[in-house]
């Protein structure tokens, strides 16, 4: 695909969602027929703390333009403390990516409960818009994986 | 001898670059030198040598071998080799120039490595005689005269002029193409420079390092030496020595799934790495001792055994200055010689 | 100093306290010093050295050495003691099998910095009142002492030994971040624009030859099997085939040592390409200090590592987005 | 540009035979039919599934077979597991032939041959055995001693029974490690069995099997009076390029992929013990 | 080579209206390893499931992908179907193309494209799925209740009622806990002892219940269904099996000046003692710190008077080991120490008392036989000031940040009881807020104000100063009248905050359960799992989890019992097989995983390994107890070497999904 930068650009967005809150929140936005862009593809993980920084980098390598991580609100983790660890890990990772000059708006972490279907949809819309504005991921891509 | 004033070097480089891609050692911000593509403003480095050796031009760190498309039970092999373009590497030191001969003995013997061969055919090597050898230099040990470097074209500098001599047809053609810039001149000043350099060479701390106790016939004697334990005990098992070495030639072949096909590439590998000889069911070189031994045995014993006594080292001294723990071939040679 | 250490080593060998000595062995030149294990007084007399160039952190060797028969004497500089402690904390070093003698630290010198001045053919280096007198094949050269100080010593974080059985010389103090200036460069980068930061790191990381020296020397990288060597990890890579892999390797490596890196600076010291790798680690350290409170890995063996810990009121990742320039 | 030896051909798997619980034999032809390339007994080929891995396997069919090549492969790693899961019709990549071969046309010609194999070690020898069977007139007596853990682990058992055992002038001695119901043959380890059989010293020995078996069998043969110059074996080490360049499969200065895989024991004896 | 079946559901028109289901099935049919790709009206219907089952059998499938509604809806349905057809249920993956695709998108083309990608991700994942077998671990049919207060007693009784053996470990010589010390209970004002002691007796008489009084838990090993607990039976120097509780020894004991803990030190007991008349077990205990025989070797009176020879001065602490399937923590609370509250003169003036001390002062079995007298001079107090929130809702270091919850109500109770019994006594209550949520609570409080004329003053007591005349000056502010007050009081009663018992913290460590910063045990989920700890098999009862009044405590005690019974009813527990596992060959033994595991499922062992250099070495490696692990995956990221991975959500599986989505 010859990317005509910024026009007709459809970002690839990977969303990691914890099974107990955010994935359910995503389901709820479906149940309520709340629209958000098709660009977002969800990967279910048991807990946000299952998300290894490796997965996030992997997504960028393989052509993702934005990665968003969703988990239970702090204090509500199904496993009591998982998302607290997530928060530290991901804060540091995002800060490091920023340090390396990777655009901040390509990464995001959002706490979405099972009841927040509307928040889920709105977040995804917002995030997709932000990434779309940035254009294709060029700073953290693997040229070998670029679609021809 | 054909020569050109050093002051006109930019003109010279521009002329070369107008015909083919020109690479030469240039200084980096951190004070070290690396080969860089010449373009307006790039200056020839005054450092003795580059961090990475010149082998990269013929045997790059990674290169794709082929691509595969898979669908259902079918596999399609795509030959992705391209005809490479002519290029010139300028300012190769005598040690690196000799390393090409050594690599040739691996890659140009049957079955020929066509990837290497193609680049070798397209590259013209212009060497540069040394004038300020460093304490880490020991190329003389391997019979290299840094004041008489090999290559398609040999080049000398006495500070005012660059002098050129073609050694091959390719080199001659190269010099012919620059004939408008080059003039014939006397070499008295150059001979003086050479003599000075030779004097320094005789005073180098490693000038006495000799290969007389090494070679293919020492196989079992050195393999069983008790020194390996002590020598290898501080080795980190990194690949620095291997990757800065101009003669290290080992590689790995790997597949990479790009999402729309499989790329098979090869990349430098190091016998110092713990997974170098690892198989699904075991590893013949389990400890760093064995891996460490392999590297030096290869250069000092196995390689000469297979190549009429030629050693797999050119004494460039890179490993001496770059090894994180300062273990190197000179220390190994000296230790092995001790009885 | 070297004299006192040699005497101490011989004494401890003689009285049976230890059966080996971890130290440094002199090489061919003034600067090519190799970490080594000595077993006899004769070996020590012949080759033991501790001088301006004995910069190598030997604590990582103790992972293996401390699992061998008998006790080993290790001479540790203040910075090395942090690495040592961290490894004890992670159960990598068997503390009982090491007799730690604290020795004064640097500043150590960096031969590369001398060479970068165009000084070549180095035969002998002497410090005379702040001036380095360098005897070379091409005559004597001089340069200011401070310009030859090893990068990691320029921003020394502590002159205090956090663990030892015995001390040679006097105990020093921890140096504050302000005094050491060790976060200055990180801060400078933080104040650049994203594009500038990106360009900076591309220039640096594109030099990487994936020799793994940084990883293999790192006292925090003692994994039995590194993910980058393990095909099953899905991210193994060898010679970086692509700019992404250079990024990936260094980001993941820095992440894996985040909260465990003591900032010993070995990664940058050994990098053959002079990539300032320590800046990645320092960035994590600086962030950890700022977000989760001051933490110095290796300072003790009991505290919880910041990444294995949390506070309910930790900041959100959005703090990254809210920071100054993009 | 010439074809580079590192760039493989395509092979099609036309038949898969389950030999033992963990060994399958694959028949490979070129997509156009016929063999992908010619080889000599003992030579190897690099088989690969792109994205999974590439590995060196000895060609177990005889060069005298003009229709196809066969590979007997034991499931042990990532690639072999994949190969075992293949269906007929699957394409694979193949390059070769690599390495030297048993000196069937020189040193072995006219000799009495003793083949000793253990487990999957029969695979490389099978090529020689069938070659020799097809050119029976060029060789003397043939004796095959083959052992495995159990009857089920004997590779090519049907071929051994249906063909080899029925040939004139071929003596086949099978053994399994432990007694088993339905087995009335010999029970015991190969090295001991060889000693029991006390083969004539005139024989040239070709041996292949697990290292431990080779070690004890060789010792046994020496006790019986055999010399190292009479015994050939074939080796296996980590290989990537298969053309003696990538630098991993050397034993001393010899590259197994290029100078081997077939070695005579006196040659191996000169090399360091690193395999 | 996998043999994967793909099944795309129309869900009537729920999916089919916006996703071209046929196109999805067609596209996924070309994915590597897919041997059959079908679509159907309702995959979850009987016939839909049969389609899957038949395909599994017919095509010998090694993996199944269902493109349908959320896995939260029907993952189990399809797993069961697969299992019925002989395929391991964990070889089924769901692609959520309804909630996360057809229902949120309108454009058929892009929704279809997305559905295909989601399907591809599921196919890529299922390639790497491994058959998982849910492990089983047996359940020891015996429960342990730690703490013998009302919470523990209630829990034990309920568990015993269900037919299971249950042990109570109580560190005091008698069960009963705090409730035994309380005089009356709110809001009914019935006598605490009257309702508690029958339960204590019931517990002691129930043959399913075994009470280890004067005992402590010192070690806990094992995991849900299979705990091994070491109990220290502290020496009481009286043979429990012989002592009849006649009390003769306590009468004859010459050492009578021992502060009586049961009465909050307001009177004395003997060195050999039975805490109170209705103690259970009713067995004497010798206090070695005071017993003359124990201290000087001279006395032995009790031994002489004991007709059954129960006295044993040589008795030693005994350790016993028991196995339990479930553990209920009911360690309760204590009022905080008021030493730091100089402003209330608690340590200077005997007539400044805590509420619990007041309970004893008013109790018929208390030091004054139920007549409220000032501790200092045993006179009748005419003015009593109650100070609320002493140490509760505090920002500073001295106190607790939380509301102790019960103080408002018991203060109302005290005030009311005093006004009822001694109408001449003026009662002032200084409060910040009066909190009375609870059945009949507010009515109760209003009765105190309206019917009993208790003076409730919103305001803070600034200083309590004992005066030379024996009176107490209480300086306070009235926030409503906005004025400073001085009250000349006879007694001051401090509503001290309550805190978890000090033994709870070490116990939590033993149990690998979590505590909050105030040392209250943390429940597994604050709303949905309030009586379970995050550690499987450990349940929470009573105030150890947070401040509670009696009815709440009893309710939670029963709830914890119900949870424990639910566990004990099972012969074995089916473990979730999607748990972490450690590759010992790669494990560094660094303990990072152990630190982040909320369940204590990871332990370390020194194991012998064959090392690369052909030697053997002892290495410290992690192992995960699959019965305890809940599969969150925190450890997998903490592990730098990648030795830790998670079944069902392995690194390679998740990366395969990432790859498929980004392709």
CSV table of C-alpha atoms in Angstrom, one decimal, chain E residues 276-624:
chain,number,residue,atom,x,y,z
E,276,UNK,CA,-14.7,-14.9,83.7
E,277,UNK,CA,-17.5,-17.1,85.0
E,278,UNK,CA,-18.8,-18.2,81.7
E,279,UNK,CA,-15.3,-18.8,80.1
E,280,UNK,CA,-15.1,-21.5,77.6
E,281,UNK,CA,-13.2,-23.7,78.1
E,282,UNK,CA,-13.8,-23.2,81.8
E,283,UNK,CA,-10.3,-24.1,82.7
E,284,UNK,CA,-7.8,-22.3,85.0
E,285,UNK,CA,-4.6,-20.8,83.6
E,286,UNK,CA,-1.5,-19.9,85.6
E,287,UNK,CA,0.0,-16.6,84.8
E,288,UNK,CA,3.7,-17.4,85.1
E,289,UNK,CA,4.7,-13.7,85.5
E,290,UNK,CA,2.9,-13.5,88.8
E,291,UNK,CA,2.7,-17.1,90.1
E,292,UNK,CA,4.9,-17.4,93.3
E,293,UNK,CA,5.6,-21.0,92.6
E,294,UNK,CA,6.8,-20.3,89.1
E,295,UNK,CA,8.8,-17.3,90.2
E,296,UNK,CA,10.3,-18.4,93.5
E,297,UNK,CA,9.4,-22.1,93.7
E,298,UNK,CA,7.6,-21.5,96.9
E,299,UNK,CA,3.8,-21.7,97.2
E,300,UNK,CA,2.1,-24.6,95.3
E,301,UNK,CA,-1.2,-23.8,97.0
E,302,UNK,CA,-3.2,-24.3,93.8
E,303,UNK,CA,-1.6,-27.7,93.3
E,304,UNK,CA,-2.5,-28.6,96.8
E,305,UNK,CA,-6.1,-27.6,96.6
E,306,UNK,CA,-6.7,-29.1,93.2
E,307,UNK,CA,-8.6,-32.3,93.8
E,308,UNK,CA,-8.1,-33.6,90.3
E,309,UNK,CA,-4.3,-32.9,90.1
E,310,UNK,CA,-4.6,-30.7,87.1
E,311,UNK,CA,-1.8,-28.3,88.0
E,312,UNK,CA,1.4,-28.9,86.2
E,313,UNK,CA,4.1,-26.2,86.7
E,314,UNK,CA,6.4,-28.0,84.3
E,315,UNK,CA,4.1,-27.8,81.3
E,316,UNK,CA,5.7,-26.5,78.1
E,317,UNK,CA,4.5,-24.9,74.9
E,318,UNK,CA,3.4,-27.6,72.5
E,319,UNK,CA,3.3,-27.4,68.8
E,320,UNK,CA,0.8,-29.4,66.9
E,321,UNK,CA,0.3,-29.7,63.1
E,322,UNK,CA,-3.1,-30.0,61.5
E,323,UNK,CA,-4.3,-30.1,58.0
E,324,UNK,CA,-7.2,-28.0,56.8
E,325,UNK,CA,-9.0,-27.4,53.6
E,326,UNK,CA,-10.1,-23.9,54.4
E,327,UNK,CA,-9.0,-21.2,56.8
E,328,UNK,CA,-11.2,-18.4,58.1
E,329,UNK,CA,-9.5,-15.4,59.6
E,330,UNK,CA,-11.4,-13.8,62.5
E,331,UNK,CA,-8.7,-12.0,64.4
E,332,UNK,CA,-10.9,-9.1,65.3
E,333,UNK,CA,-9.9,-5.7,66.7
E,334,UNK,CA,-8.6,-3.8,69.7
E,335,UNK,CA,-9.1,-0.2,70.8
E,336,UNK,CA,-6.0,1.8,69.9
E,337,UNK,CA,-3.5,2.7,72.6
E,338,UNK,CA,-4.2,6.2,73.8
E,339,UNK,CA,-0.7,6.9,75.3
E,340,UNK,CA,-0.1,9.5,72.7
E,341,UNK,CA,-3.3,11.5,73.5
E,342,UNK,CA,-1.9,13.6,76.3
E,343,UNK,CA,-4.6,16.2,75.6
E,344,UNK,CA,-7.2,13.8,77.0
E,345,UNK,CA,-5.2,13.1,80.1
E,346,UNK,CA,-5.9,9.4,79.7
E,347,UNK,CA,-2.7,8.4,81.4
E,348,UNK,CA,-2.8,11.0,84.1
E,349,UNK,CA,-6.4,10.6,85.3
E,350,UNK,CA,-8.0,7.4,86.3
E,351,UNK,CA,-11.4,8.9,85.6
E,352,UNK,CA,-10.7,9.3,81.9
E,353,UNK,CA,-11.6,6.0,80.5
E,354,UNK,CA,-12.1,4.3,77.2
E,355,UNK,CA,-15.5,3.2,76.1
E,356,UNK,CA,-14.5,-0.4,76.6
E,357,UNK,CA,-13.4,0.3,80.1
E,358,UNK,CA,-16.8,2.0,80.6
E,359,UNK,CA,-18.5,-1.2,79.5
E,360,UNK,CA,-16.7,-3.1,82.2
E,361,UNK,CA,-17.5,-0.4,84.8
E,362,UNK,CA,-21.1,-0.7,84.0
E,363,UNK,CA,-21.2,-4.5,83.8
E,364,UNK,CA,-22.7,-6.4,86.6
E,365,UNK,CA,-19.7,-8.7,86.4
E,366,UNK,CA,-17.4,-5.8,86.4
E,367,UNK,CA,-15.2,-4.3,89.1
E,368,UNK,CA,-18.1,-2.5,90.7
E,369,UNK,CA,-20.7,-5.1,90.3
E,370,UNK,CA,-22.6,-3.0,87.8
E,371,UNK,CA,-22.7,0.3,89.7
E,372,UNK,CA,-21.2,3.1,87.8
E,373,UNK,CA,-18.5,4.6,90.0
E,374,UNK,CA,-15.5,6.7,89.3
E,375,UNK,CA,-12.4,4.5,89.2
E,376,UNK,CA,-10.5,7.0,91.3
E,377,UNK,CA,-12.6,7.4,94.3
E,378,UNK,CA,-15.5,5.1,93.7
E,379,UNK,CA,-18.0,7.9,93.8
E,380,UNK,CA,-21.0,8.4,91.7
E,381,UNK,CA,-20.2,10.6,88.7
E,382,UNK,CA,-22.7,13.4,88.0
E,383,UNK,CA,-21.2,14.8,84.9
E,384,UNK,CA,-19.9,12.6,82.2
E,385,UNK,CA,-18.3,13.8,78.9
E,386,UNK,CA,-18.0,11.5,76.0
E,387,UNK,CA,-15.4,12.3,73.4
E,388,UNK,CA,-16.0,10.9,69.9
E,389,UNK,CA,-13.5,10.0,67.2
E,390,UNK,CA,-10.5,9.7,69.4
E,391,UNK,CA,-8.0,8.5,66.9
E,392,UNK,CA,-10.6,7.9,64.2
E,393,UNK,CA,-10.8,9.9,61.0
E,394,UNK,CA,-7.5,11.3,61.8
E,395,UNK,CA,-5.0,12.8,59.4
E,396,UNK,CA,-2.0,12.7,61.7
E,397,UNK,CA,0.3,9.9,62.6
E,398,UNK,CA,-1.3,9.3,66.0
E,399,UNK,CA,-4.6,8.1,64.8
E,400,UNK,CA,-6.3,6.2,62.0
E,401,UNK,CA,-7.6,7.7,58.8
E,402,UNK,CA,-10.8,5.6,58.8
E,403,UNK,CA,-14.0,5.8,60.7
E,404,UNK,CA,-14.2,3.2,63.4
E,405,UNK,CA,-17.9,2.9,62.6
E,406,UNK,CA,-19.2,1.5,66.0
E,407,UNK,CA,-18.4,4.4,68.3
E,408,UNK,CA,-21.4,6.6,67.5
E,409,UNK,CA,-23.7,3.9,68.3
E,410,UNK,CA,-22.1,2.6,71.4
E,411,UNK,CA,-21.7,6.1,72.8
E,412,UNK,CA,-25.4,6.7,72.3
E,413,UNK,CA,-26.0,3.4,74.1
E,414,UNK,CA,-23.7,4.4,77.0
E,415,UNK,CA,-25.3,7.8,77.2
E,416,UNK,CA,-28.7,6.3,77.2
E,417,UNK,CA,-27.9,3.6,79.7
E,418,UNK,CA,-26.4,6.1,82.1
E,419,UNK,CA,-29.3,8.5,81.8
E,420,UNK,CA,-31.7,5.7,82.3
E,421,UNK,CA,-30.0,4.3,85.4
E,422,UNK,CA,-28.7,7.6,86.9
E,423,UNK,CA,-31.1,10.4,85.7
E,424,UNK,CA,-29.2,12.8,87.9
E,425,UNK,CA,-26.1,12.5,85.7
E,426,UNK,CA,-25.6,14.9,82.9
E,427,UNK,CA,-24.1,13.4,79.8
E,428,UNK,CA,-22.4,15.4,77.2
E,429,UNK,CA,-21.3,13.9,73.9
E,430,UNK,CA,-18.8,15.8,71.7
E,431,UNK,CA,-18.9,14.6,68.1
E,432,UNK,CA,-17.7,15.6,64.7
E,433,UNK,CA,-20.5,13.8,62.9
E,434,UNK,CA,-23.0,11.3,64.2
E,435,UNK,CA,-23.1,8.4,61.9
E,436,UNK,CA,-26.0,6.1,62.3
E,437,UNK,CA,-26.7,4.1,59.2
E,438,UNK,CA,-28.2,0.7,60.1
E,439,UNK,CA,-31.5,-0.7,60.9
E,440,UNK,CA,-33.1,1.1,63.8
E,441,UNK,CA,-29.8,3.0,64.5
E,442,UNK,CA,-30.9,6.5,63.8
E,443,UNK,CA,-34.1,6.0,65.8
E,444,UNK,CA,-31.9,4.8,68.6
E,445,UNK,CA,-29.7,7.8,68.5
E,446,UNK,CA,-32.7,10.2,68.4
E,447,UNK,CA,-34.0,8.5,71.4
E,448,UNK,CA,-30.8,9.3,73.3
E,449,UNK,CA,-31.1,12.9,72.3
E,450,UNK,CA,-34.8,13.4,72.5
E,451,UNK,CA,-36.0,11.0,75.1
E,452,UNK,CA,-32.9,10.9,77.4
E,453,UNK,CA,-31.8,14.4,76.9
E,454,UNK,CA,-28.2,13.6,76.2
E,455,UNK,CA,-26.3,16.7,75.4
E,456,UNK,CA,-24.9,16.2,71.9
E,457,UNK,CA,-22.5,19.0,71.0
E,458,UNK,CA,-20.9,19.2,67.6
E,459,UNK,CA,-17.4,20.1,68.4
E,460,UNK,CA,-14.0,19.1,69.4
E,461,UNK,CA,-12.6,18.6,72.9
E,462,UNK,CA,-9.4,20.6,73.0
E,463,UNK,CA,-8.1,19.6,76.4
E,464,UNK,CA,-9.0,17.5,79.4
E,465,UNK,CA,-7.4,18.7,82.6
E,466,UNK,CA,-7.7,16.8,85.9
E,467,UNK,CA,-8.2,19.3,88.7
E,468,UNK,CA,-7.0,19.1,92.3
E,469,UNK,CA,-10.6,18.7,93.5
E,470,UNK,CA,-10.9,15.5,91.7
E,471,UNK,CA,-13.0,17.0,89.0
E,472,UNK,CA,-12.0,17.2,85.4
E,473,UNK,CA,-12.0,20.3,83.3
E,474,UNK,CA,-13.1,19.6,79.8
E,475,UNK,CA,-12.3,22.4,77.4
E,476,UNK,CA,-14.2,22.1,74.2
E,477,UNK,CA,-15.6,24.1,71.3
E,478,UNK,CA,-19.2,24.1,70.3
E,479,UNK,CA,-19.1,24.5,66.6
E,480,UNK,CA,-22.7,25.3,66.2
E,481,UNK,CA,-23.0,27.9,68.9
E,482,UNK,CA,-19.4,28.9,67.9
E,483,UNK,CA,-18.2,29.2,71.5
E,484,UNK,CA,-15.6,27.7,73.8
E,485,UNK,CA,-17.0,25.6,76.6
E,486,UNK,CA,-15.6,24.4,79.9
E,487,UNK,CA,-17.4,21.5,81.4
E,488,UNK,CA,-16.6,20.5,85.0
E,489,UNK,CA,-16.9,16.7,84.6
E,490,UNK,CA,-16.6,13.8,86.9
E,491,UNK,CA,-15.7,11.3,84.2
E,492,UNK,CA,-14.5,11.5,80.6
E,493,UNK,CA,-15.1,8.6,78.2
E,494,UNK,CA,-13.0,8.4,75.1
E,495,UNK,CA,-14.3,6.6,72.1
E,496,UNK,CA,-11.0,5.2,71.0
E,497,UNK,CA,-10.6,4.1,67.5
E,498,UNK,CA,-10.4,0.4,66.8
E,499,UNK,CA,-7.6,-1.2,64.9
E,500,UNK,CA,-6.9,-4.8,63.8
E,501,UNK,CA,-5.3,-7.1,66.3
E,502,UNK,CA,-1.5,-6.9,66.3
E,503,UNK,CA,-1.2,-10.6,65.5
E,504,UNK,CA,-2.9,-10.1,62.1
E,505,UNK,CA,0.1,-8.7,60.3
E,506,UNK,CA,2.4,-11.7,60.9
E,507,UNK,CA,-0.6,-14.0,60.2
E,508,UNK,CA,-1.2,-12.3,56.9
E,509,UNK,CA,2.4,-13.0,55.9
E,510,UNK,CA,2.0,-16.6,56.8
E,511,UNK,CA,-1.2,-16.9,54.9
E,512,UNK,CA,0.1,-14.8,51.9
E,513,UNK,CA,-3.0,-12.8,52.1
E,514,UNK,CA,-3.0,-9.1,51.5
E,515,UNK,CA,-3.6,-6.3,54.0
E,516,UNK,CA,-4.3,-2.7,53.4
E,517,UNK,CA,-2.1,0.0,54.9
E,518,UNK,CA,-4.1,-0.1,58.2
E,519,UNK,CA,-3.5,-3.8,58.5
E,520,UNK,CA,-7.1,-4.8,57.8
E,521,UNK,CA,-7.2,-7.9,55.6
E,522,UNK,CA,-8.1,-7.1,52.0
E,523,UNK,CA,-11.0,-8.9,50.5
E,524,UNK,CA,-10.8,-10.5,47.1
E,525,UNK,CA,-13.2,-8.0,45.7
E,526,UNK,CA,-14.6,-5.1,47.6
E,527,UNK,CA,-18.1,-5.6,46.3
E,528,UNK,CA,-18.4,-9.0,44.9
E,529,UNK,CA,-16.2,-11.1,47.0
E,530,UNK,CA,-16.3,-9.4,50.4
E,531,UNK,CA,-15.6,-12.4,52.6
E,532,UNK,CA,-12.9,-14.1,50.6
E,533,UNK,CA,-9.3,-13.0,50.6
E,534,UNK,CA,-7.4,-12.9,47.3
E,535,UNK,CA,-5.7,-16.1,48.4
E,536,UNK,CA,-7.8,-19.1,47.5
E,537,UNK,CA,-9.1,-20.9,50.5
E,538,UNK,CA,-8.6,-18.1,53.0
E,539,UNK,CA,-11.8,-16.4,54.1
E,540,UNK,CA,-12.4,-13.3,56.2
E,541,UNK,CA,-14.8,-13.0,59.1
E,542,UNK,CA,-15.5,-10.0,61.3
E,543,UNK,CA,-13.5,-6.9,62.1
E,544,UNK,CA,-10.2,-8.2,60.8
E,545,UNK,CA,-11.5,-7.1,57.4
E,546,UNK,CA,-12.7,-3.7,58.6
E,547,UNK,CA,-14.6,-2.1,61.5
E,548,UNK,CA,-18.0,-3.8,62.1
E,549,UNK,CA,-20.7,-4.0,64.6
E,550,UNK,CA,-22.0,-7.2,66.0
E,551,UNK,CA,-24.8,-8.0,63.5
E,552,UNK,CA,-22.5,-7.2,60.6
E,553,UNK,CA,-19.8,-9.4,62.1
E,554,UNK,CA,-22.2,-12.3,62.6
E,555,UNK,CA,-23.5,-11.9,59.0
E,556,UNK,CA,-20.0,-11.9,57.7
E,557,UNK,CA,-19.1,-14.8,59.9
E,558,UNK,CA,-21.9,-16.8,58.4
E,559,UNK,CA,-21.0,-15.7,54.9
E,560,UNK,CA,-17.4,-16.7,55.4
E,561,UNK,CA,-18.7,-20.0,56.7
E,562,UNK,CA,-20.9,-20.5,53.7
E,563,UNK,CA,-17.9,-19.9,51.4
E,564,UNK,CA,-15.8,-22.3,53.4
E,565,UNK,CA,-18.5,-24.9,53.4
E,566,UNK,CA,-18.8,-24.5,49.6
E,567,UNK,CA,-15.1,-25.3,49.4
E,568,UNK,CA,-15.3,-28.2,51.9
E,569,UNK,CA,-18.2,-29.8,50.1
E,570,UNK,CA,-16.0,-30.6,47.2
E,571,UNK,CA,-13.9,-33.7,47.2
E,572,UNK,CA,-11.4,-32.0,45.0
E,573,UNK,CA,-11.0,-28.6,43.5
E,574,UNK,CA,-10.8,-28.2,39.7
E,575,UNK,CA,-8.0,-25.8,39.1
E,576,UNK,CA,-8.2,-23.2,36.3
E,577,UNK,CA,-5.6,-24.6,33.9
E,578,UNK,CA,-4.8,-21.1,32.5
E,579,UNK,CA,-2.2,-20.6,35.1
E,580,UNK,CA,1.4,-19.5,35.1
E,581,UNK,CA,4.2,-21.9,34.8
E,582,UNK,CA,7.9,-21.5,35.1
E,583,UNK,CA,10.5,-22.9,32.8
E,584,UNK,CA,13.0,-24.0,35.4
E,585,UNK,CA,15.9,-24.2,32.9
E,586,UNK,CA,15.5,-20.5,32.3
E,587,UNK,CA,14.6,-19.3,35.8
E,588,UNK,CA,17.1,-17.1,37.4
E,589,UNK,CA,15.7,-17.5,40.9
E,590,UNK,CA,15.5,-13.7,41.3
E,591,UNK,CA,12.2,-13.6,43.1
E,592,UNK,CA,10.7,-10.9,40.9
E,593,UNK,CA,7.7,-13.1,40.1
E,594,UNK,CA,7.1,-14.0,43.7
E,595,UNK,CA,7.0,-10.3,44.7
E,596,UNK,CA,4.2,-9.5,42.3
E,597,UNK,CA,2.1,-12.6,42.9
E,598,UNK,CA,-1.0,-11.5,44.8
E,599,UNK,CA,-1.8,-15.1,45.8
E,600,UNK,CA,1.5,-16.4,47.0
E,601,UNK,CA,1.3,-19.0,44.4
E,602,UNK,CA,5.0,-18.9,43.6
E,603,UNK,CA,7.6,-20.6,45.8
E,604,UNK,CA,11.3,-21.1,45.3
E,605,UNK,CA,13.1,-24.3,45.6
E,606,UNK,CA,16.8,-25.2,45.4
E,607,UNK,CA,17.0,-27.9,42.7
E,608,UNK,CA,19.8,-29.8,41.3
E,609,UNK,CA,20.4,-29.3,37.6
E,610,UNK,CA,22.8,-30.6,35.0
E,611,UNK,CA,24.8,-27.6,34.0
E,612,UNK,CA,26.3,-26.9,30.5
E,613,UNK,CA,29.7,-27.8,31.7
E,614,UNK,CA,28.4,-31.3,32.5
E,615,UNK,CA,28.5,-30.7,36.2
E,616,UNK,CA,25.5,-30.6,38.4
E,617,UNK,CA,24.6,-27.5,40.3
E,618,UNK,CA,22.0,-26.4,42.8
E,619,UNK,CA,19.9,-23.6,41.4
E,620,UNK,CA,17.1,-21.7,43.0
E,621,UNK,CA,14.1,-21.9,40.7
E,622,UNK,CA,10.5,-20.7,40.9
E,623,UNK,CA,7.6,-23.1,40.8
E,624,UNK,CA,3.9,-22.1,40.5
